[in-house]
């Protein structure tokens, strides 16, 4: 493990950033934030968690700024919606290329503002490219009018249209600040909407760099607006002015967003917290499962909504799995360096570190045992915490009940599968699950019984998340609505049905007695039930 003194790491760190960040880059990014002119305003500092040093000052936007952003977006939206989908597609594909070409700059920025390891930052870059490609090549077909069966065969012609919904608001968290703004905003914009994004105050820079590159790729100036500042202040005017709100964050805030969306009668999607289970069955490939659990539990220092915080191990493999898992967890390289060898970076803030530490201390006080980690690493940076494995965790412990959102996993043995399923499903959350077995049919049978929006068989989370063609989201307190796939696109559209009636109306016919109409319609419906293609 890294034992370099914190001071020299901080010095190295800063030198590295000044080398890689082009002069003026950060100030240019701040200039992209929507601000009403001519008034005094306060700023807040975005800090680099790895060293807890300020990076740049960002304006705390006001209600007035949000209204300006909404007005600009609404004005730009009409022309944008009238632009050919082909043109929107080309812009998104250019962003795809830019983000892959210039990934080093984005990785540096992501590492700097979140403290995450480079390999975790890379997941964001790849994810955005994936979303760009997927939706760019499908938007046209998703938006095409679709023929639907009419009320009366041959006499009614019915088709379904998909219109852009208007202006879509995004409120996003700090943990994947690029992915959780851009990957969702891309389908919204391809559908012909304008977008107003409110990133988290701790990490607003990656979304701004994404916006800069989108503009370079050809996005008209006002189609995407960014406002920065405290969610509690900005959400109200934002939700009051948009036609749909897309929120990713904690379940507590999600409930408040849902209430406001309800009040304003607009649609919303809520991507919320998780307490995700991983099941390792007796016949699992242990090497693969341990590798999967390392990523599943400690990717992004556990600050990942779909990461695994409860690990259920079947009795015959409990010791063997745990032996390897403890060894590899203890050897995981943690630190702030800018290379892909580092397994885990810093937590985002003092608050996050305190929460993780409080969960571990509460568990230990109530009888849990630390098998690996279990302490902060101020020698590496102010918010580093070791990847931690806990055993003998019980239901009274916070770490069992609540989402920790940190690098802490509780292991629990089980004998029979039914018992494991019951424990895994015994949670208010239902976001993601992982099952490891060589018997993939058994894995599939178990997967459908998991009350989670995504289930990975012989994978931790990346297989389901990366399947952008399929819906992704939470059951129970983990959310409402889905990102990805056709659902992740359709939520940003308003459907419209147009039906054209030819020759005779649906309903009693003129010049014919109502009784005759009733007999003909009854006979017709009886017949239709038996005609393939018309029923
Ligand atoms: P959070 O709810 O505190 O903040 C998320 C966003 O909401 C931020 O932009 C914040 O400024 C804003 N916000 C905060 N208070 C608000 C309020 N009262 N009204 C309106 N907006 C407000 O969440 P967080 O702690 O930053 O993020 C971590 C949580 O997000 C975890 O629970 C995690 O599981 C969840 N998450 C879920 C997904 C998913 O896809 N399901 C993805 C990432 C994170």
XYZ file of C-alpha atoms and ligand atoms in Angstrom:
579
model
C 0.000 0.000 0.000
C 1.036 3.589 -0.684
C 2.841 5.164 2.243
C 3.984 8.438 0.665
C 3.408 11.327 3.115
C 0.241 13.315 2.435
C 2.105 16.597 1.937
C 4.304 15.321 -0.856
C 1.324 13.621 -2.499
C -0.528 16.945 -2.407
C 2.438 18.710 -3.997
C 2.766 16.052 -6.732
C -0.918 16.117 -7.289
C -1.040 19.850 -7.823
C 1.933 19.768 -10.143
C 0.236 17.101 -12.215
C -2.931 19.121 -12.530
C -1.185 22.297 -13.539
C 0.675 20.320 -16.181
C -2.430 18.794 -17.700
C -5.115 21.466 -17.337
C -4.746 23.899 -20.228
C -4.428 27.480 -19.005
C -7.817 29.077 -18.807
C -9.717 25.805 -19.246
C -11.427 26.060 -15.890
C -12.339 29.728 -16.296
C -13.734 29.025 -19.753
C -15.891 26.313 -18.239
C -17.214 28.634 -15.548
C -18.142 31.136 -18.285
C -20.572 28.560 -19.714
C -22.836 28.781 -16.652
C -26.046 30.719 -17.280
C -26.074 33.977 -15.318
C -28.363 36.956 -15.444
C -26.219 40.069 -15.872
C -25.832 43.134 -13.713
C -26.129 41.842 -10.193
C -23.861 41.057 -7.288
C -23.539 37.350 -6.712
C -21.822 34.917 -4.424
C -19.478 32.202 -5.532
C -18.565 28.856 -4.069
C -15.391 26.859 -4.444
C -15.214 23.504 -6.180
C -12.572 21.541 -4.280
C -10.310 18.661 -5.270
C -11.260 15.946 -2.738
C -7.917 14.147 -3.055
C -6.211 17.107 -1.386
C -9.194 19.165 -0.216
C -7.873 22.221 -2.057
C -10.032 24.686 -4.010
C -9.882 24.266 -7.783
C -12.026 27.098 -9.056
C -14.775 29.490 -7.954
C -18.210 28.860 -9.411
C -21.254 31.143 -9.164
C -24.096 30.221 -6.857
C -26.910 30.748 -9.359
C -30.128 32.344 -8.214
C -33.762 31.858 -9.057
C -33.340 34.659 -11.630
C -30.545 32.731 -13.357
C -32.687 29.599 -13.512
C -35.511 31.561 -15.096
C -33.078 33.008 -17.647
C -31.809 29.510 -18.438
C -35.369 28.250 -18.852
C -36.307 31.140 -21.143
C -33.253 30.655 -23.308
C -33.840 26.919 -23.495
C -37.498 27.354 -24.391
C -36.672 29.813 -27.136
C -34.002 27.561 -28.611
C -36.127 24.422 -28.376
C -38.549 25.168 -31.221
C -35.876 25.565 -33.860
C -33.977 22.603 -32.460
C -37.081 20.405 -32.644
C -37.579 21.433 -36.283
C -33.999 20.533 -37.235
C -33.713 17.203 -39.074
C -32.967 14.292 -36.714
C -30.046 13.450 -39.055
C -28.377 16.731 -38.069
C -28.878 16.092 -34.358
C -27.459 12.628 -34.886
C -24.297 14.034 -36.502
C -23.738 16.414 -33.572
C -24.019 13.565 -31.085
C -21.683 11.373 -33.121
C -19.140 14.200 -33.237
C -19.357 14.400 -29.437
C -18.803 10.636 -29.359
C -15.557 11.077 -31.310
C -14.408 14.103 -29.338
C -14.908 12.448 -25.995
C -12.886 9.410 -27.030
C -10.146 11.524 -28.673
C -9.805 13.908 -25.753
C -10.416 11.465 -22.975
C -7.200 12.386 -21.150
C -8.494 15.893 -20.419
C -11.848 14.584 -19.269
C -10.233 11.889 -17.111
C -7.989 14.487 -15.471
C -10.926 16.746 -14.775
C -13.075 13.939 -13.397
C -10.284 12.747 -11.144
C -9.618 16.260 -9.987
C -13.167 17.198 -9.069
C -14.315 13.869 -7.613
C -11.119 12.254 -6.323
C -12.058 9.021 -8.093
C -9.535 6.543 -9.493
C -8.725 6.891 -13.184
C -10.266 3.518 -14.037
C -13.550 4.751 -12.529
C -13.319 8.000 -14.476
C -12.785 5.934 -17.628
C -16.125 4.189 -17.046
C -17.797 7.579 -17.366
C -16.077 8.428 -20.629
C -16.907 5.027 -22.127
C -20.478 5.273 -20.919
C -21.075 8.635 -22.580
C -19.595 7.369 -25.855
C -21.827 4.309 -25.609
C -24.941 6.433 -24.999
C -24.036 8.761 -27.898
C -23.589 5.881 -30.331
C -26.651 3.982 -29.184
C -29.121 6.845 -29.287
C -27.628 8.580 -32.337
C -28.267 5.495 -34.453
C -31.738 4.834 -33.044
C -33.298 8.259 -32.565
C -34.706 8.392 -36.086
C -36.512 5.083 -35.786
C -37.730 5.860 -32.241
C -39.227 9.118 -33.529
C -40.771 7.750 -36.701
C -44.595 7.661 -36.778
C -45.799 4.095 -36.050
C -48.897 2.545 -37.573
C -51.258 1.158 -34.947
C -54.299 -1.061 -35.333
C -57.380 1.085 -35.845
C -60.735 0.885 -34.045
C -62.414 -0.728 -37.065
C -60.176 -2.817 -39.340
C -59.732 -1.263 -42.803
C -61.940 1.697 -41.883
C -59.744 3.400 -39.300
C -56.170 4.454 -40.023
C -54.320 5.113 -36.788
C -50.780 6.204 -36.176
C -48.744 7.205 -33.166
C -46.448 10.225 -33.176
C -43.689 11.104 -30.735
C -43.199 14.817 -30.088
C -40.436 16.313 -28.003
C -41.786 17.132 -24.579
C -40.263 20.649 -24.543
C -37.688 21.640 -21.933
C -36.277 18.864 -19.753
C -34.631 19.569 -16.398
C -31.822 17.436 -14.980
C -30.707 17.405 -11.365
C -27.691 15.175 -11.000
C -25.347 13.920 -8.267
C -21.606 14.177 -7.801
C -20.634 10.519 -7.966
C -20.717 10.105 -11.786
C -21.011 13.757 -12.742
C -20.403 13.245 -16.464
C -22.415 10.096 -17.069
C -25.378 11.103 -14.954
C -25.861 14.348 -16.815
C -24.716 13.763 -20.398
C -25.732 10.145 -20.939
C -29.298 11.069 -19.981
C -29.299 14.477 -21.661
C -28.196 12.989 -25.028
C -31.455 11.069 -25.689
C -33.457 14.067 -24.442
C -31.733 16.369 -26.933
C -31.886 13.864 -29.787
C -35.651 13.730 -29.210
C -35.778 17.489 -29.929
C -35.860 18.843 -26.384
C -33.835 21.627 -24.883
C -32.206 20.865 -21.570
C -31.384 22.691 -18.338
C -28.894 20.862 -16.117
C -28.301 21.452 -12.415
C -25.190 19.429 -11.515
C -24.123 18.847 -7.939
C -22.128 21.726 -6.463
C -19.287 19.396 -5.516
C -18.635 18.319 -9.106
C -20.078 20.610 -11.790
C -17.013 20.811 -14.070
C -17.265 17.595 -16.095
C -20.788 18.455 -17.225
C -19.519 21.899 -18.268
C -16.682 20.393 -20.280
C -19.236 18.083 -21.906
C -21.310 21.145 -22.805
C -18.247 22.888 -24.262
C -17.527 19.888 -26.474
C -21.175 19.554 -27.468
C -21.144 23.167 -28.654
C -17.946 22.480 -30.539
C -19.676 19.482 -32.083
C -22.369 21.820 -33.415
C -25.025 22.038 -30.694
C -26.771 25.416 -31.045
C -25.806 27.751 -28.178
C -28.903 27.737 -26.010
C -30.178 24.177 -26.363
C -28.287 23.077 -23.255
C -28.043 25.366 -20.235
C -26.185 24.731 -16.998
C -26.979 26.378 -13.668
C -24.893 25.739 -10.559
C -25.691 26.051 -6.885
C -27.607 24.435 -4.053
C -30.315 22.012 -5.153
C -32.707 23.029 -2.401
C -32.744 26.623 -3.762
C -32.701 25.955 -7.491
C -34.944 22.900 -7.795
C -38.187 24.757 -7.149
C -37.928 27.311 -9.986
C -36.411 24.648 -12.236
C -39.231 22.160 -11.706
C -41.804 24.937 -12.023
C -40.444 25.853 -15.480
C -39.679 22.521 -17.169
C -41.956 19.989 -18.861
C -40.197 16.954 -17.392
C -37.695 16.488 -14.602
C -35.042 13.787 -14.584
C -33.485 13.338 -11.159
C -30.621 11.131 -10.020
C -29.671 11.207 -6.360
C -30.769 10.118 -2.919
C -34.165 8.628 -2.144
C -34.892 11.436 0.340
C -34.390 14.166 -2.259
C -36.168 12.013 -4.856
C -39.344 12.035 -2.762
C -39.244 15.830 -2.581
C -38.704 16.093 -6.361
C -41.650 13.730 -6.943
C -43.896 15.900 -4.772
C -42.949 19.025 -6.725
C -43.381 17.260 -10.067
C -46.825 16.106 -8.910
C -47.764 19.629 -7.889
C -46.744 20.917 -11.330
C -48.312 17.943 -13.141
C -45.165 17.094 -15.052
C -43.582 13.706 -15.576
C -40.439 12.693 -13.736
C -37.945 9.897 -13.589
C -36.175 9.229 -10.314
C -32.965 7.200 -10.187
C -32.351 6.729 -6.479
C -30.385 4.776 -3.902
C -29.624 1.084 -3.509
C -28.476 -1.546 -1.013
C -27.474 -4.052 -3.590
C -26.995 -7.762 -2.919
C -24.462 -10.112 -4.492
C -25.021 -13.883 -4.209
C -22.117 -16.297 -4.673
C -23.463 -19.830 -5.097
C -21.628 -23.041 -4.197
C -20.692 -23.746 -7.825
C -19.386 -20.250 -8.693
C -16.034 -19.730 -10.400
C -14.338 -18.277 -7.337
C -11.541 -16.392 -9.125
C -14.049 -14.631 -11.354
C -16.443 -13.974 -8.490
C -13.705 -12.434 -6.320
C -12.595 -10.227 -9.199
C -16.235 -9.239 -9.752
C -16.790 -8.512 -6.066
C -13.733 -6.232 -5.928
C -15.206 -4.095 -8.704
C -18.752 -4.549 -7.465
C -17.968 -3.367 -3.932
C -15.141 -0.880 -4.385
C -15.551 0.725 -7.819
C -15.672 4.498 -7.331
C -14.834 3.840 -3.659
C -18.307 2.322 -3.301
C -19.924 5.642 -4.191
C -21.934 3.989 -6.920
C -25.682 3.491 -6.724
C -25.423 -0.021 -8.209
C -22.429 -1.149 -6.140
C -22.703 -4.169 -3.885
C -23.001 -3.559 -0.135
C -24.359 -6.983 0.922
C -22.463 -10.096 -0.072
C -24.159 -13.494 0.487
C -21.841 -16.502 0.281
C -23.104 -20.078 0.160
C -21.608 -22.270 2.887
C -19.390 -24.548 0.738
C -17.514 -21.555 -0.776
C -17.652 -19.176 2.172
C -14.094 -19.756 3.432
C -12.437 -20.096 0.033
C -14.091 -16.987 -1.377
C -13.481 -14.925 1.718
C -9.826 -15.916 1.966
C -9.145 -14.631 -1.564
C -11.451 -11.644 -1.232
C -9.784 -10.412 1.975
C -6.338 -10.870 0.473
C -7.126 -8.991 -2.717
C -9.036 -6.259 -0.893
C -6.112 -5.663 1.453
C -3.789 -5.446 -1.549
C -5.974 -3.058 -3.514
C -3.895 -0.027 -4.393
C -5.490 3.203 -3.200
C -4.318 6.732 -3.863
C -4.708 9.899 -5.923
C -2.379 8.994 -8.805
C -3.291 9.506 -12.416
C -2.798 5.978 -13.671
C -4.998 2.973 -14.283
C -3.189 0.769 -11.743
C -4.842 2.484 -8.801
C -7.803 0.401 -7.651
C -9.570 2.980 -5.542
C -9.514 6.751 -5.093
C -10.724 9.170 -2.471
C -14.201 9.696 -1.098
C -15.779 12.952 -2.208
C -15.930 14.868 1.078
C -15.554 15.001 4.831
C -19.313 14.335 5.143
C -19.027 11.141 3.102
C -15.985 9.985 5.074
C -17.780 10.633 8.366
C -20.821 8.666 7.206
C -18.724 5.669 6.156
C -16.771 5.781 9.411
C -19.979 6.104 11.464
C -21.483 3.028 9.756
C -18.375 0.948 10.437
C -18.083 2.108 14.065
C -21.789 1.489 14.709
C -21.431 -2.041 13.302
C -18.328 -2.829 15.357
C -19.944 -1.475 18.539
C -22.893 -3.823 17.942
C -20.692 -6.877 17.392
C -19.517 -6.856 13.756
C -15.980 -7.931 12.915
C -13.674 -6.122 10.491
C -12.041 -8.593 8.083
C -10.240 -5.978 5.981
C -9.796 -2.204 6.045
C -11.966 -0.329 8.514
C -10.009 2.896 8.808
C -9.430 6.249 7.204
C -6.122 6.928 5.432
C -5.197 10.563 6.103
C -1.660 9.695 5.016
C -3.001 9.418 1.451
C -5.340 12.376 1.508
C -7.997 13.854 3.776
C -10.940 11.681 2.627
C -9.369 8.329 1.791
C -10.857 5.259 3.458
C -9.691 1.678 3.122
C -11.838 -0.857 1.289
C -13.593 -2.612 4.128
C -15.144 -6.047 4.674
C -17.389 -6.675 7.678
C -18.663 -9.999 9.024
C -21.237 -10.868 11.723
C -23.384 -7.977 10.621
C -26.925 -8.006 12.009
C -30.168 -6.260 11.144
C -29.893 -3.684 13.929
C -26.755 -2.226 12.395
C -26.916 0.868 10.192
C -24.612 -0.782 7.700
C -27.271 -3.461 7.099
C -30.262 -1.118 6.943
C -29.035 2.022 5.227
C -27.149 2.750 2.043
C -23.524 3.460 3.097
C -22.431 4.705 -0.326
C -18.822 3.944 0.487
C -16.241 1.141 0.258
C -17.865 -1.109 2.854
C -19.391 -4.525 2.259
C -21.050 -6.891 4.744
C -20.568 -10.610 4.178
C -23.175 -13.112 5.251
C -23.172 -16.924 4.887
C -26.213 -18.853 3.677
C -27.175 -22.492 3.408
C -30.104 -22.719 1.116
C -30.987 -20.564 -1.870
C -34.464 -19.659 -0.596
C -32.886 -18.184 2.525
C -30.470 -16.123 0.401
C -33.275 -14.849 -1.828
C -35.345 -13.855 1.172
C -32.430 -11.926 2.740
C -31.429 -10.331 -0.574
C -34.987 -9.116 -1.225
C -35.460 -7.963 2.359
C -34.636 -4.319 1.647
C -36.593 -1.166 0.965
C -34.378 -0.737 -2.111
C -34.439 -2.675 -5.380
C -31.815 -1.315 -7.738
C -29.220 -3.887 -8.778
C -28.237 -7.458 -7.930
C -25.480 -9.861 -8.872
C -25.500 -13.674 -8.942
C -22.439 -15.867 -9.444
C -22.886 -19.480 -10.529
C -21.618 -21.891 -13.185
C -25.191 -23.101 -13.643
C -26.447 -20.164 -15.702
C -29.968 -21.625 -15.935
C -30.142 -21.618 -12.175
C -28.815 -18.023 -12.264
C -31.590 -17.041 -14.688
C -34.276 -18.681 -12.518
C -33.004 -16.782 -9.473
C -32.643 -13.503 -11.368
C -36.364 -13.247 -12.145
C -37.114 -13.651 -8.443
C -34.879 -10.766 -7.390
C -36.892 -7.598 -6.743
C -34.315 -5.390 -8.455
C -34.443 -3.365 -11.673
C -31.230 -4.937 -12.992
C -29.682 -8.332 -12.268
C -26.233 -9.403 -13.440
C -25.380 -13.079 -13.809
C -21.633 -13.639 -13.418
C -21.063 -9.895 -13.402
C -21.317 -7.189 -10.753
C -23.012 -4.242 -12.440
C -21.312 -3.346 -15.716
C -23.077 -5.976 -17.841
C -26.551 -4.644 -17.068
C -25.571 -0.983 -16.978
C -23.594 -1.285 -20.210
C -26.538 -2.941 -22.003
C -27.746 0.482 -23.105
C -30.384 -1.109 -25.318
C -32.216 -2.436 -22.233
C -33.995 -0.409 -19.540
C -32.144 0.412 -16.322
C -33.684 1.697 -13.092
C -34.949 0.820 -9.673
C -37.862 -1.001 -8.084
C -39.263 -0.051 -4.655
C -37.490 2.943 -3.044
C -34.792 2.858 -5.745
C -36.809 4.893 -8.182
C -39.476 5.497 -10.739
C -38.943 5.234 -14.477
C -36.061 3.897 -16.492
C -33.030 5.239 -18.304
C -31.540 3.420 -21.346
C -33.305 1.574 -24.148
C -36.497 2.757 -25.762
C -38.002 3.621 -22.357
C -35.061 5.907 -21.614
C -35.855 7.765 -24.837
C -39.663 7.678 -24.808
C -39.772 9.404 -21.398
C -38.531 12.556 -23.123
C -41.346 12.504 -25.682
C -45.048 13.175 -25.655
C -47.037 10.614 -27.604
C -49.904 11.634 -29.823
C -52.415 9.344 -31.482
C -53.998 10.391 -34.759
C -56.907 8.299 -36.049
C -58.558 8.842 -39.403
C -61.975 7.313 -39.904
C -63.047 6.426 -43.451
C -66.543 5.764 -44.918
C -68.541 4.966 -41.769
C -68.097 6.279 -38.224
C -67.181 4.371 -35.089
C -70.564 4.432 -33.300
C -74.164 4.207 -34.525
C -74.312 4.648 -38.302
C -76.556 7.242 -39.930
C -79.584 5.811 -41.830
C -79.327 2.496 -39.974
C -81.277 1.472 -36.899
C -79.286 1.346 -33.659
C -80.373 -2.270 -33.088
C -78.909 -3.314 -36.459
C -75.623 -1.535 -35.610
C -75.518 -3.388 -32.280
C -75.968 -6.771 -34.003
C -73.359 -6.073 -36.687
C -70.784 -4.830 -34.165
C -71.352 -7.781 -31.837
C -70.887 -10.221 -34.726
C -67.814 -8.304 -35.945
C -66.119 -8.435 -32.537
C -66.868 -12.172 -32.237
C -65.234 -12.685 -35.620
C -62.216 -10.466 -34.958
C -61.204 -12.574 -31.984
C -60.445 -15.389 -34.493
C -58.617 -13.480 -37.252
C -54.840 -13.422 -36.825
C -53.393 -10.076 -37.833
C -56.606 -8.230 -37.019
C -57.207 -9.347 -33.445
P -28.609 14.167 -3.234
O -30.030 13.770 -3.389
O -28.185 14.804 -1.980
O -28.172 15.190 -4.401
C -28.404 14.931 -5.767
C -28.743 16.236 -6.462
O -29.901 16.791 -5.864
C -27.655 17.305 -6.357
O -27.582 18.018 -7.567
C -28.157 18.204 -5.252
O -27.711 19.526 -5.379
C -29.649 18.131 -5.450
N -30.410 18.380 -4.221
C -30.002 18.215 -2.944
N -30.995 18.554 -2.091
C -32.038 18.929 -2.852
C -33.362 19.361 -2.560
N -33.802 19.482 -1.309
N -34.187 19.636 -3.596
C -33.758 19.477 -4.860
N -32.524 19.096 -5.203
C -31.679 18.809 -4.218
O -27.786 12.847 -3.548
P -26.210 12.644 -3.389
O -25.933 12.335 -1.986
O -25.487 13.730 -4.026
O -25.996 11.367 -4.305
C -25.900 10.113 -3.784
C -27.194 9.362 -3.913
O -27.558 9.264 -5.281
C -27.085 7.948 -3.417
O -28.232 7.624 -2.675
C -27.028 7.132 -4.684
O -27.465 5.801 -4.550
C -27.906 7.923 -5.593
N -27.606 7.650 -6.997
C -28.503 6.924 -7.728
C -28.210 6.599 -9.047
C -29.171 5.761 -9.876
O -28.983 5.698 -11.079
N -30.154 5.114 -9.280
C -27.009 7.013 -9.616
C -26.123 7.744 -8.831
C -26.439 8.064 -7.525
